[in-house]
Amino acid sequence: MLTRRGWIAGIGSILAAGAGRFFGIGEFLVLAVAGLLLIGTAVVWTRTRRVRLRIERSTQPVRVHAGGTARVTLTVTNLGGPAPVLQLTDPVTGTLGARLRIGPLLSAERVQATYLLPTERRGRLDIGPADIAVADPLGLARMSIGTGPRTTLVVYPATQTLVPPRLARGPEPLGVAADVHTLQRIGEDFYALRDYTVGDDVRRIHWPSTARLGRPMVREDEVPRRSRVTVVLDTRSATLDPDRFELAVSAAASVVLACASRHDPLRLLTVAGADTGFVTSGEGLAQVFDHLAEVSTSGTGTLRGTLAAAASASTGAVVVVLGGASLEAARDAESISAAESRSSALTVIRVRAPDTRLPAGGRRWVDITLAADLTARWAAAQAEAVPA
């Protein structure tokens, strides 16, 4: 196929031929014929190239928080004879993609190219499939000679470092956690198994269960005293504009990350009706962040109903991240008050516009704006005593 330069040369040659015939100028006809011959030669040259390539892509890492660094490394291996200059295009969602030129390759020669991915906003980036084309030396024609694989990068919301939420006193059962496998008590020590996490003592790996389940499992030697945490995210489009919704998602992700650092069984609920169930670590936690990477606002659901669902399955801590729209403020305050009577430890993060006047909340209400630092205000709220 012709490149942009080839189309310009072709149109110019046709115009020159028309002008030469109309005005009787032979030089224009010569230029037109020369231009068309060059284009024809370029097309034949590109179509007769016999190039065999293997394209490989690696993305490091495959999941990253917004603002982090993620890079793609493309490896091109020449499987045939000497290859001419190649043009590589690697599409990336929301961008023009990466466009690279690869110099001539000898037989069996390998070359690598690396570029950074845009991670400013959360979401899912589809990368590829890479397209490699050979072009003639004048850049008049090109022909695709191969495509590479397709990969995906998940960009998690940006997070801030928070202290874990204060928990209700007393132990919590572990049976509701999706990735914790309790076993019958054996003696006084061995009680349960959980997924292996980085930093665990490898001597505590339970090899029979590891072989049966296909992933490393670690022995629990005593009944841990852990409370569950439910994070409720407001997704109502009426209460959050796009910028403040991104801040709300970031706040919810920060709370989830803080709970994960303490290995608390946690659950994510959205007003739109999404429910991850209780998870602790591993793939369950990754699924929570995957959902936060792609969650969007919706016109469905009520805060009161979501809080009721949160309280019905959790006697532990509840963290509510809601929008601060004055239209819904009074109704939301009533819903929160009803939820406080059912939950022994409830914290509210309210994302509001800087000029919005809202009624004062309780002791454990945290009001933030787009320019606010959540860390300090969250720590102050968690310093409040939790009733027994």
CSV table of N, CA and C in Angstrom, one decimal, residues 1-93:
chain,number,residue,atom,x,y,z
A,1,MET,N,0.8,-1.2,0.0
A,1,MET,CA,0.0,0.0,0.0
A,1,MET,C,0.9,1.2,0.0
A,2,LEU,N,0.3,2.3,-0.5
A,2,LEU,CA,1.1,3.6,-0.6
A,2,LEU,C,1.1,4.3,0.8
A,3,THR,N,2.2,4.9,1.1
A,3,THR,CA,2.3,5.8,2.3
A,3,THR,C,1.7,7.1,1.9
A,4,ARG,N,1.6,8.0,3.0
A,4,ARG,CA,1.2,9.4,2.7
A,4,ARG,C,2.0,10.0,1.7
A,5,ARG,N,3.3,9.8,1.8
A,5,ARG,CA,4.2,10.4,0.8
A,5,ARG,C,4.0,9.8,-0.6
A,6,GLY,N,3.7,8.5,-0.7
A,6,GLY,CA,3.4,7.9,-1.9
A,6,GLY,C,2.1,8.5,-2.6
A,7,TRP,N,1.1,8.7,-1.8
A,7,TRP,CA,-0.2,9.3,-2.3
A,7,TRP,C,0.1,10.7,-2.8
A,8,ILE,N,0.9,11.5,-2.1
A,8,ILE,CA,1.2,12.8,-2.5
A,8,ILE,C,1.9,12.8,-3.9
A,9,ALA,N,2.9,11.9,-3.9
A,9,ALA,CA,3.7,11.8,-5.2
A,9,ALA,C,2.8,11.3,-6.3
A,10,GLY,N,1.9,10.4,-6.1
A,10,GLY,CA,1.0,9.9,-7.1
A,10,GLY,C,0.0,11.0,-7.6
A,11,ILE,N,-0.6,11.7,-6.6
A,11,ILE,CA,-1.5,12.8,-7.0
A,11,ILE,C,-0.8,13.9,-7.8
A,12,GLY,N,0.5,14.2,-7.3
A,12,GLY,CA,1.3,15.2,-8.0
A,12,GLY,C,1.6,14.8,-9.4
A,13,SER,N,1.9,13.5,-9.6
A,13,SER,CA,2.2,13.0,-10.9
A,13,SER,C,1.0,13.1,-11.9
A,14,ILE,N,-0.1,12.8,-11.4
A,14,ILE,CA,-1.4,12.9,-12.2
A,14,ILE,C,-1.6,14.3,-12.6
A,15,LEU,N,-1.5,15.2,-11.6
A,15,LEU,CA,-1.7,16.7,-11.9
A,15,LEU,C,-0.7,17.2,-12.9
A,16,ALA,N,0.6,16.7,-12.7
A,16,ALA,CA,1.6,17.1,-13.7
A,16,ALA,C,1.3,16.6,-15.1
A,17,ALA,N,0.8,15.4,-15.2
A,17,ALA,CA,0.4,14.8,-16.5
A,17,ALA,C,-0.7,15.6,-17.1
A,18,GLY,N,-1.7,16.0,-16.3
A,18,GLY,CA,-2.8,16.8,-16.8
A,18,GLY,C,-2.4,18.2,-17.3
A,19,ALA,N,-1.5,18.8,-16.5
A,19,ALA,CA,-1.0,20.1,-16.8
A,19,ALA,C,-0.2,20.1,-18.1
A,20,GLY,N,0.7,19.0,-18.2
A,20,GLY,CA,1.5,18.9,-19.4
A,20,GLY,C,0.7,18.7,-20.6
A,21,ARG,N,-0.4,17.9,-20.6
A,21,ARG,CA,-1.2,17.7,-21.7
A,21,ARG,C,-2.0,18.9,-22.1
A,22,PHE,N,-2.5,19.6,-21.0
A,22,PHE,CA,-3.4,20.8,-21.3
A,22,PHE,C,-2.6,22.0,-21.9
A,23,PHE,N,-1.4,22.2,-21.3
A,23,PHE,CA,-0.6,23.3,-21.7
A,23,PHE,C,0.5,23.0,-22.7
A,24,GLY,N,0.6,21.7,-23.0
A,24,GLY,CA,1.5,21.2,-24.0
A,24,GLY,C,3.0,21.4,-23.6
A,25,ILE,N,3.2,21.2,-22.3
A,25,ILE,CA,4.6,21.3,-21.7
A,25,ILE,C,5.1,19.9,-21.5
A,26,GLY,N,6.1,19.5,-22.3
A,26,GLY,CA,6.6,18.1,-22.3
A,26,GLY,C,7.3,17.8,-21.0
A,27,GLU,N,8.0,18.8,-20.4
A,27,GLU,CA,8.7,18.5,-19.1
A,27,GLU,C,7.7,18.0,-18.0
A,28,PHE,N,6.5,18.5,-18.0
A,28,PHE,CA,5.5,18.1,-17.0
A,28,PHE,C,5.2,16.6,-17.2
A,29,LEU,N,5.1,16.2,-18.5
A,29,LEU,CA,4.8,14.8,-18.8
A,29,LEU,C,5.9,13.9,-18.4
A,30,VAL,N,7.2,14.4,-18.6
A,30,VAL,CA,8.3,13.6,-18.2
A,30,VAL,C,8.3,13.4,-16.6
A,31,LEU,N,8.0,14.5,-15.9
A,31,LEU,CA,8.0,14.4,-14.5
A,31,LEU,C,6.9,13.5,-14.0
A,32,ALA,N,5.7,13.5,-14.7
A,32,ALA,CA,4.6,12.6,-14.3
A,32,ALA,C,5.0,11.2,-14.5
A,33,VAL,N,5.6,10.9,-15.7
A,33,VAL,CA,6.0,9.5,-16.0
A,33,VAL,C,7.0,9.0,-14.9
A,34,ALA,N,8.0,9.9,-14.6
A,34,ALA,CA,9.1,9.5,-13.7
A,34,ALA,C,8.5,9.3,-12.3
A,35,GLY,N,7.5,10.1,-11.9
A,35,GLY,CA,6.9,9.9,-10.6
A,35,GLY,C,6.1,8.6,-10.5
A,36,LEU,N,5.3,8.3,-11.6
A,36,LEU,CA,4.6,7.1,-11.6
A,36,LEU,C,5.5,5.8,-11.6
A,37,LEU,N,6.6,6.0,-12.3
A,37,LEU,CA,7.5,4.8,-12.3
A,37,LEU,C,8.2,4.6,-11.0
A,38,LEU,N,8.5,5.7,-10.3
A,38,LEU,CA,9.0,5.5,-8.9
A,38,LEU,C,8.0,4.9,-8.0
A,39,ILE,N,6.8,5.3,-8.1
A,39,ILE,CA,5.8,4.7,-7.2
A,39,ILE,C,5.6,3.2,-7.6
A,40,GLY,N,5.5,2.9,-8.9
A,40,GLY,CA,5.4,1.5,-9.2
A,40,GLY,C,6.6,0.6,-8.8
A,41,THR,N,7.8,1.2,-8.9
A,41,THR,CA,9.0,0.5,-8.5
A,41,THR,C,9.0,0.3,-7.0
A,42,ALA,N,8.5,1.3,-6.2
A,42,ALA,CA,8.4,1.1,-4.7
A,42,ALA,C,7.4,0.0,-4.3
A,43,VAL,N,6.3,0.0,-5.0
A,43,VAL,CA,5.3,-1.1,-4.7
A,43,VAL,C,5.9,-2.4,-5.0
A,44,VAL,N,6.5,-2.6,-6.1
A,44,VAL,CA,7.1,-3.9,-6.5
A,44,VAL,C,8.2,-4.3,-5.5
A,45,TRP,N,9.0,-3.3,-5.1
A,45,TRP,CA,10.1,-3.6,-4.2
A,45,TRP,C,9.6,-4.1,-2.9
A,46,THR,N,8.6,-3.4,-2.3
A,46,THR,CA,8.1,-3.8,-1.0
A,46,THR,C,7.4,-5.2,-1.1
A,47,ARG,N,6.7,-5.5,-2.2
A,47,ARG,CA,6.0,-6.7,-2.3
A,47,ARG,C,6.9,-7.9,-2.5
A,48,THR,N,8.1,-7.7,-3.0
A,48,THR,CA,9.0,-8.8,-3.3
A,48,THR,C,10.0,-9.1,-2.1
A,49,ARG,N,9.8,-8.3,-1.0
A,49,ARG,CA,10.7,-8.6,0.1
A,49,ARG,C,10.2,-9.8,0.8
A,50,ARG,N,11.1,-10.7,1.1
A,50,ARG,CA,10.7,-11.9,1.8
A,50,ARG,C,11.4,-11.9,3.2
A,51,VAL,N,10.6,-11.4,4.2
A,51,VAL,CA,11.1,-11.2,5.6
A,51,VAL,C,10.3,-12.1,6.5
A,52,ARG,N,11.0,-12.8,7.4
A,52,ARG,CA,10.3,-13.6,8.4
A,52,ARG,C,10.8,-13.2,9.7
A,53,LEU,N,9.9,-12.8,10.6
A,53,LEU,CA,10.2,-12.2,11.9
A,53,LEU,C,9.4,-12.9,13.0
A,54,ARG,N,10.0,-12.8,14.2
A,54,ARG,CA,9.2,-13.2,15.4
A,54,ARG,C,9.2,-12.0,16.3
A,55,ILE,N,8.0,-11.7,16.8
A,55,ILE,CA,7.9,-10.5,17.6
A,55,ILE,C,7.4,-10.9,19.0
A,56,GLU,N,8.1,-10.5,20.0
A,56,GLU,CA,7.8,-10.8,21.4
A,56,GLU,C,7.7,-9.5,22.2
A,57,ARG,N,6.8,-9.5,23.2
A,57,ARG,CA,6.6,-8.3,24.0
A,57,ARG,C,6.5,-8.7,25.5
A,58,SER,N,7.2,-7.9,26.3
A,58,SER,CA,7.1,-8.1,27.8
A,58,SER,C,6.7,-6.8,28.4
A,59,THR,N,5.8,-6.8,29.3
A,59,THR,CA,5.4,-5.6,30.0
A,59,THR,C,5.7,-5.7,31.5
A,60,GLN,N,6.5,-4.7,32.0
A,60,GLN,CA,6.9,-4.7,33.4
A,60,GLN,C,6.5,-3.4,34.1
A,61,PRO,N,5.7,-3.5,35.1
A,61,PRO,CA,4.9,-4.7,35.6
A,61,PRO,C,3.6,-4.8,34.8
A,62,VAL,N,2.8,-5.8,35.0
A,62,VAL,CA,1.6,-6.0,34.3
A,62,VAL,C,0.5,-5.2,35.1
A,63,ARG,N,0.7,-4.8,36.3
A,63,ARG,CA,-0.2,-4.0,37.1
A,63,ARG,C,0.6,-2.9,37.8
A,64,VAL,N,0.1,-1.7,37.7
A,64,VAL,CA,0.8,-0.6,38.3
A,64,VAL,C,-0.2,0.4,38.8
A,65,HIS,N,0.2,1.2,39.9
A,65,HIS,CA,-0.7,2.2,40.4
A,65,HIS,C,-0.5,3.5,39.5
A,66,ALA,N,-1.5,4.3,39.4
A,66,ALA,CA,-1.5,5.5,38.6
A,66,ALA,C,-0.3,6.3,39.0
A,67,GLY,N,0.4,6.8,38.0
A,67,GLY,CA,1.6,7.6,38.2
A,67,GLY,C,2.9,6.8,38.3
A,68,GLY,N,2.8,5.5,38.4
A,68,GLY,CA,4.0,4.6,38.4
A,68,GLY,C,4.6,4.4,37.0
A,69,THR,N,5.7,3.7,37.0
A,69,THR,CA,6.4,3.5,35.8
A,69,THR,C,6.2,2.1,35.2
A,70,ALA,N,5.8,2.1,34.0
A,70,ALA,CA,5.6,0.8,33.3
A,70,ALA,C,6.2,0.9,31.9
A,71,ARG,N,6.9,-0.1,31.5
A,71,ARG,CA,7.5,-0.1,30.2
A,71,ARG,C,7.3,-1.4,29.4
A,72,VAL,N,7.3,-1.2,28.1
A,72,VAL,CA,7.1,-2.3,27.2
A,72,VAL,C,8.4,-2.6,26.5
A,73,THR,N,8.8,-3.8,26.4
A,73,THR,CA,10.0,-4.2,25.7
A,73,THR,C,9.6,-5.1,24.6
A,74,LEU,N,9.9,-4.7,23.4
A,74,LEU,CA,9.6,-5.5,22.2
A,74,LEU,C,10.9,-6.1,21.6
A,75,THR,N,10.9,-7.4,21.4
A,75,THR,CA,12.0,-8.1,20.9
A,75,THR,C,11.7,-8.6,19.5
A,76,VAL,N,12.4,-8.2,18.5
A,76,VAL,CA,12.2,-8.6,17.1
A,76,VAL,C,13.4,-9.5,16.7
A,77,THR,N,13.1,-10.7,16.2
A,77,THR,CA,14.1,-11.6,15.8
A,77,THR,C,13.9,-11.9,14.3
A,78,ASN,N,15.0,-11.8,13.5
A,78,ASN,CA,14.9,-12.1,12.1
A,78,ASN,C,15.1,-13.6,11.9
A,79,LEU,N,14.1,-14.3,11.4
A,79,LEU,CA,14.2,-15.7,11.2
A,79,LEU,C,14.6,-16.1,9.7
A,80,GLY,N,14.7,-15.1,8.9
A,80,GLY,CA,15.1,-15.3,7.5
A,80,GLY,C,16.4,-14.7,7.1
A,81,GLY,N,16.4,-14.3,5.8
A,81,GLY,CA,17.7,-13.7,5.3
A,81,GLY,C,17.7,-12.2,5.8
A,82,PRO,N,18.7,-11.5,5.3
A,82,PRO,CA,18.9,-10.1,5.7
A,82,PRO,C,17.6,-9.3,5.4
A,83,ALA,N,17.2,-8.4,6.4
A,83,ALA,CA,16.0,-7.7,6.3
A,83,ALA,C,16.3,-6.2,6.1
A,84,PRO,N,15.5,-5.5,5.4
A,84,PRO,CA,15.8,-4.0,5.2
A,84,PRO,C,15.3,-3.2,6.4
A,85,VAL,N,15.2,-1.9,6.3
A,85,VAL,CA,14.7,-1.1,7.4
A,85,VAL,C,13.2,-1.4,7.6
A,86,LEU,N,12.8,-1.5,8.8
A,86,LEU,CA,11.5,-1.9,9.2
A,86,LEU,C,10.8,-0.8,10.0
A,87,GLN,N,9.5,-0.7,9.8
A,87,GLN,CA,8.7,0.3,10.6
A,87,GLN,C,7.8,-0.5,11.5
A,88,LEU,N,7.9,-0.2,12.8
A,88,LEU,CA,7.1,-1.0,13.8
A,88,LEU,C,6.1,0.0,14.5
A,89,THR,N,4.8,-0.4,14.5
A,89,THR,CA,3.8,0.4,15.1
A,89,THR,C,3.1,-0.5,16.2
A,90,ASP,N,3.1,0.0,17.4
A,90,ASP,CA,2.5,-0.8,18.6
A,90,ASP,C,1.4,0.1,19.1
A,91,PRO,N,0.1,-0.3,18.8
A,91,PRO,CA,-1.0,0.5,19.3
A,91,PRO,C,-1.2,0.5,20.8
A,92,VAL,N,-1.5,1.6,21.4
A,92,VAL,CA,-1.8,1.6,22.9
A,92,VAL,C,-3.1,2.4,23.1
A,93,THR,N,-4.0,1.8,23.9
A,93,THR,CA,-5.3,2.5,24.1
A,93,THR,C,-5.2,3.9,24.5
